[in-house]
Amino acid sequence: MLRSLALATAIAFGAVIAAPAFARADAVAPAAAQQAPVAVVQTIADQLATAIEGHRDELKKNQEKLISVIDEVFLPHFDIDYASILVLGQHAREASPAQRERFARAFYNSITHRYAEGLLNYTRGRVKVLPFKGDLNDKRTVVRTQVVLDDGKLVSVDYAFRKGRNGDWKAYDVIIEGISYVTNYRNQVDAEIRKVGIEQLISNIESLGSKALDTMAKDNKDKS
């Protein structure tokens, strides 16, 4: 079950990944600005399957190539700057612009390294995008999906989108079974900053990457 939930989490963060560099150029989806968020998620979920199928062994042997592929296609669809400010919470006001930029990059890198390998277990049809209900908000909206686990059970995964000034829609939060990744990490980051300070936190994430996230999660769990 833990392996299945790990897969669900990996897919949740990977479902906004477009086709990698070695995919056919004519298979690239229209820009997010030309699609409603629900269409963006559906298109990219399909492209993720295409990207993984036929390249699984290659990417499994070369994680750095997998990471570089994610780097090329993930950032255009995820507002990491806005997400990182939400994760920093009240501490975002205390951080300098340079610190906010470093935190955003370090946090993004740690997340991709933590979940990249889980994406190799992704197969076509794992993500079911649910029909959109209600009116499309002009600024923010939520796309609801279900991830099919190995045992056939369904996990609810929602993606929060916001529209940028240039009109394109980008995801900024992932909610798995009602648990927001932004809120979850904000609590961990808040506790760590109060313990070691924001500069040390950033340095820890820069040097330790996903291990720093694991340590924060463990410390947070021990205190709860």
CSV table of C-alpha atoms in Angstrom, one decimal:
chain,number,residue,atom,x,y,z
A,1,MET,CA,0.0,0.0,0.0
A,2,LEU,CA,2.8,2.4,0.8
A,3,ARG,CA,4.3,1.7,-2.6
A,4,SER,CA,1.0,2.4,-4.2
A,5,LEU,CA,0.6,5.7,-2.3
A,6,ALA,CA,4.1,6.7,-3.3
A,7,LEU,CA,3.2,6.0,-6.9
A,8,ALA,CA,0.1,8.2,-6.5
A,9,THR,CA,2.2,11.0,-5.1
A,10,ALA,CA,4.8,10.7,-7.9
A,11,ILE,CA,2.0,10.8,-10.5
A,12,ALA,CA,0.4,13.7,-8.8
A,13,PHE,CA,3.5,15.8,-9.1
A,14,GLY,CA,4.3,14.3,-12.6
A,15,ALA,CA,0.9,14.7,-14.2
A,16,VAL,CA,1.8,18.3,-15.1
A,17,ILE,CA,4.9,17.1,-17.0
A,18,ALA,CA,4.8,17.5,-20.7
A,19,ALA,CA,6.5,15.2,-23.3
A,20,PRO,CA,10.3,15.0,-22.9
A,21,ALA,CA,12.9,16.1,-25.4
A,22,PHE,CA,13.1,12.8,-27.2
A,23,ALA,CA,9.3,12.7,-27.9
A,24,ARG,CA,8.1,13.6,-31.4
A,25,ALA,CA,8.1,17.3,-32.0
A,26,ASP,CA,4.7,17.2,-33.7
A,27,ALA,CA,3.2,15.6,-30.5
A,28,VAL,CA,3.8,18.8,-28.4
A,29,ALA,CA,0.6,20.1,-27.0
A,30,PRO,CA,-0.6,23.7,-27.5
A,31,ALA,CA,0.6,26.2,-25.0
A,32,ALA,CA,-1.3,26.1,-21.7
A,33,ALA,CA,-2.6,29.6,-22.4
A,34,GLN,CA,-4.6,28.1,-25.3
A,35,GLN,CA,-6.2,25.5,-23.1
A,36,ALA,CA,-8.5,25.4,-20.1
A,37,PRO,CA,-6.7,23.8,-17.1
A,38,VAL,CA,-8.7,20.5,-17.4
A,39,ALA,CA,-7.6,20.1,-21.0
A,40,VAL,CA,-4.0,20.9,-19.9
A,41,VAL,CA,-4.0,18.1,-17.3
A,42,GLN,CA,-5.7,15.6,-19.7
A,43,THR,CA,-3.3,16.3,-22.5
A,44,ILE,CA,-0.2,16.1,-20.3
A,45,ALA,CA,-1.4,13.0,-18.6
A,46,ASP,CA,-1.6,11.3,-22.0
A,47,GLN,CA,1.8,12.7,-23.0
A,48,LEU,CA,3.4,11.4,-19.8
A,49,ALA,CA,2.4,7.9,-20.7
A,50,THR,CA,3.9,8.4,-24.2
A,51,ALA,CA,7.1,9.8,-22.7
A,52,ILE,CA,7.6,6.9,-20.3
A,53,GLU,CA,6.5,4.0,-22.6
A,54,GLY,CA,9.5,2.8,-24.6
A,55,HIS,CA,12.0,4.8,-22.5
A,56,ARG,CA,11.5,3.2,-19.1
A,57,ASP,CA,14.7,1.2,-19.0
A,58,GLU,CA,16.8,4.0,-20.4
A,59,LEU,CA,15.5,6.5,-17.8
A,60,LYS,CA,15.7,4.0,-15.0
A,61,LYS,CA,19.4,3.6,-15.6
A,62,ASN,CA,20.0,7.3,-15.9
A,63,GLN,CA,18.2,9.3,-13.2
A,64,GLU,CA,20.0,12.5,-14.2
A,65,LYS,CA,18.5,12.2,-17.7
A,66,LEU,CA,15.1,11.8,-16.1
A,67,ILE,CA,15.6,14.8,-14.0
A,68,SER,CA,16.8,16.9,-17.0
A,69,VAL,CA,13.8,15.9,-18.9
A,70,ILE,CA,11.5,17.0,-16.1
A,71,ASP,CA,13.4,20.3,-15.8
A,72,GLU,CA,12.8,21.0,-19.5
A,73,VAL,CA,9.1,20.3,-19.4
A,74,PHE,CA,7.8,20.7,-15.8
A,75,LEU,CA,8.5,24.4,-15.1
A,76,PRO,CA,6.4,25.8,-17.9
A,77,HIS,CA,3.3,24.2,-16.3
A,78,PHE,CA,4.0,24.8,-12.6
A,79,ASP,CA,4.2,28.2,-10.9
A,80,ILE,CA,7.1,27.2,-8.6
A,81,ASP,CA,7.7,30.8,-7.6
A,82,TYR,CA,4.2,31.3,-6.4
A,83,ALA,CA,4.1,27.8,-4.8
A,84,SER,CA,7.3,28.4,-2.9
A,85,ILE,CA,6.0,31.7,-1.5
A,86,LEU,CA,2.9,29.9,-0.2
A,87,VAL,CA,5.2,27.2,1.3
A,88,LEU,CA,7.3,29.9,3.0
A,89,GLY,CA,4.1,31.4,4.4
A,90,GLN,CA,4.7,34.3,6.8
A,91,HIS,CA,8.5,33.8,6.4
A,92,ALA,CA,8.3,34.9,2.7
A,93,ARG,CA,8.1,38.5,4.0
A,94,GLU,CA,11.3,37.9,6.1
A,95,ALA,CA,13.3,36.5,3.2
A,96,SER,CA,15.2,38.6,0.8
A,97,PRO,CA,14.4,38.3,-3.0
A,98,ALA,CA,17.6,36.3,-3.4
A,99,GLN,CA,16.6,33.9,-0.6
A,100,ARG,CA,13.2,33.5,-2.1
A,101,GLU,CA,14.7,32.7,-5.4
A,102,ARG,CA,17.2,30.2,-3.9
A,103,PHE,CA,14.5,28.5,-1.9
A,104,ALA,CA,12.2,28.1,-4.9
A,105,ARG,CA,15.0,26.5,-7.0
A,106,ALA,CA,16.2,24.3,-4.1
A,107,PHE,CA,12.7,23.2,-3.2
A,108,TYR,CA,11.8,22.4,-6.8
A,109,ASN,CA,15.0,20.3,-7.2
A,110,SER,CA,14.3,18.4,-4.0
A,111,ILE,CA,10.8,17.6,-5.0
A,112,THR,CA,11.7,16.4,-8.5
A,113,HIS,CA,14.5,14.2,-7.1
A,114,ARG,CA,12.2,12.8,-4.5
A,115,TYR,CA,9.5,11.7,-6.8
A,116,ALA,CA,11.1,11.3,-10.2
A,117,GLU,CA,11.8,7.6,-9.9
A,118,GLY,CA,8.2,6.9,-9.0
A,119,LEU,CA,7.1,8.2,-12.4
A,120,LEU,CA,8.8,5.3,-14.1
A,121,ASN,CA,5.9,3.1,-12.8
A,122,TYR,CA,3.4,5.2,-14.6
A,123,THR,CA,1.4,3.6,-17.3
A,124,ARG,CA,-1.3,5.0,-19.6
A,125,GLY,CA,-4.7,5.3,-18.0
A,126,ARG,CA,-3.4,5.8,-14.4
A,127,VAL,CA,-4.9,9.3,-14.3
A,128,LYS,CA,-8.6,9.8,-14.9
A,129,VAL,CA,-9.4,13.5,-15.3
A,130,LEU,CA,-12.9,14.1,-14.0
A,131,PRO,CA,-15.4,16.3,-15.9
A,132,PHE,CA,-15.2,20.0,-14.9
A,133,LYS,CA,-18.2,21.2,-13.0
A,134,GLY,CA,-19.3,24.8,-12.5
A,135,ASP,CA,-18.0,28.0,-14.2
A,136,LEU,CA,-14.3,28.5,-15.0
A,137,ASN,CA,-13.1,31.2,-12.6
A,138,ASP,CA,-11.2,33.9,-14.4
A,139,LYS,CA,-8.2,33.7,-12.0
A,140,ARG,CA,-8.2,30.3,-10.2
A,141,THR,CA,-9.7,26.9,-10.6
A,142,VAL,CA,-9.2,23.3,-9.5
A,143,VAL,CA,-8.9,20.3,-11.8
A,144,ARG,CA,-10.0,17.1,-10.1
A,145,THR,CA,-8.6,13.7,-11.1
A,146,GLN,CA,-8.4,10.2,-9.8
A,147,VAL,CA,-5.2,8.0,-9.8
A,148,VAL,CA,-5.6,4.3,-10.2
A,149,LEU,CA,-3.4,2.4,-7.7
A,150,ASP,CA,-1.9,-1.1,-8.3
A,151,ASP,CA,-4.8,-2.7,-6.4
A,152,GLY,CA,-7.4,-0.9,-8.4
A,153,LYS,CA,-8.3,1.6,-5.7
A,154,LEU,CA,-8.8,5.2,-6.6
A,155,VAL,CA,-7.0,8.2,-5.0
A,156,SER,CA,-8.4,11.7,-5.4
A,157,VAL,CA,-5.8,14.1,-6.7
A,158,ASP,CA,-6.7,17.7,-7.3
A,159,TYR,CA,-4.6,20.4,-9.0
A,160,ALA,CA,-5.0,24.1,-8.1
A,161,PHE,CA,-4.4,26.4,-11.1
A,162,ARG,CA,-4.0,30.1,-11.3
A,163,LYS,CA,-4.0,32.4,-14.4
A,164,GLY,CA,-0.9,34.5,-14.8
A,165,ARG,CA,-0.7,38.1,-16.1
A,166,ASN,CA,0.1,36.8,-19.6
A,167,GLY,CA,-3.0,34.6,-19.6
A,168,ASP,CA,-1.5,31.2,-19.2
A,169,TRP,CA,-2.7,28.7,-16.6
A,170,LYS,CA,-0.2,27.1,-14.2
A,171,ALA,CA,-0.6,24.7,-11.4
A,172,TYR,CA,0.6,25.8,-8.0
A,173,ASP,CA,-0.7,23.2,-5.6
A,174,VAL,CA,-1.5,19.4,-5.5
A,175,ILE,CA,-4.1,18.1,-3.1
A,176,ILE,CA,-4.0,14.3,-2.5
A,177,GLU,CA,-7.0,12.9,-0.7
A,178,GLY,CA,-7.7,16.3,0.7
A,179,ILE,CA,-4.1,17.0,1.9
A,180,SER,CA,-2.5,20.0,0.2
A,181,TYR,CA,1.2,19.7,-0.6
A,182,VAL,CA,1.6,23.4,0.0
A,183,THR,CA,0.0,23.3,3.4
A,184,ASN,CA,1.9,20.1,4.4
A,185,TYR,CA,5.3,21.5,3.4
A,186,ARG,CA,4.5,25.0,4.9
A,187,ASN,CA,4.0,23.4,8.3
A,188,GLN,CA,7.3,21.5,8.0
A,189,VAL,CA,9.2,24.6,6.7
A,190,ASP,CA,7.8,26.8,9.4
A,191,ALA,CA,9.0,24.5,12.1
A,192,GLU,CA,12.4,24.2,10.5
A,193,ILE,CA,12.8,27.9,10.1
A,194,ARG,CA,11.9,28.5,13.7
A,195,LYS,CA,14.6,26.0,14.7
A,196,VAL,CA,17.5,26.9,12.4
A,197,GLY,CA,16.6,30.1,10.5
A,198,ILE,CA,15.7,30.6,6.9
A,199,GLU,CA,19.3,30.8,5.6
A,200,GLN,CA,20.2,27.5,7.2
A,201,LEU,CA,17.0,25.9,5.9
A,202,ILE,CA,17.8,27.0,2.3
A,203,SER,CA,21.4,25.8,2.7
A,204,ASN,CA,20.2,22.4,4.0
A,205,ILE,CA,17.8,21.9,1.1
A,206,GLU,CA,20.5,23.0,-1.4
A,207,SER,CA,23.0,20.6,-0.1
A,208,LEU,CA,20.8,17.7,1.0
A,209,GLY,CA,17.9,18.0,-1.4
A,210,SER,CA,15.2,15.4,-0.8
A,211,LYS,CA,17.0,14.1,2.3
A,212,ALA,CA,16.3,17.5,3.9
A,213,LEU,CA,12.6,17.1,3.2
A,214,ASP,CA,12.6,13.6,4.7
A,215,THR,CA,14.3,14.9,7.8
A,216,MET,CA,11.8,17.7,8.2
A,217,ALA,CA,8.9,15.3,7.7
A,218,LYS,CA,10.3,12.9,10.3
A,219,ASP,CA,10.9,15.7,12.9
A,220,ASN,CA,7.4,17.0,12.2
A,221,LYS,CA,5.9,13.5,12.7
A,222,ASP,CA,7.8,12.9,15.9
A,223,LYS,CA,6.5,16.1,17.4
A,224,SER,CA,2.9,15.3,16.5
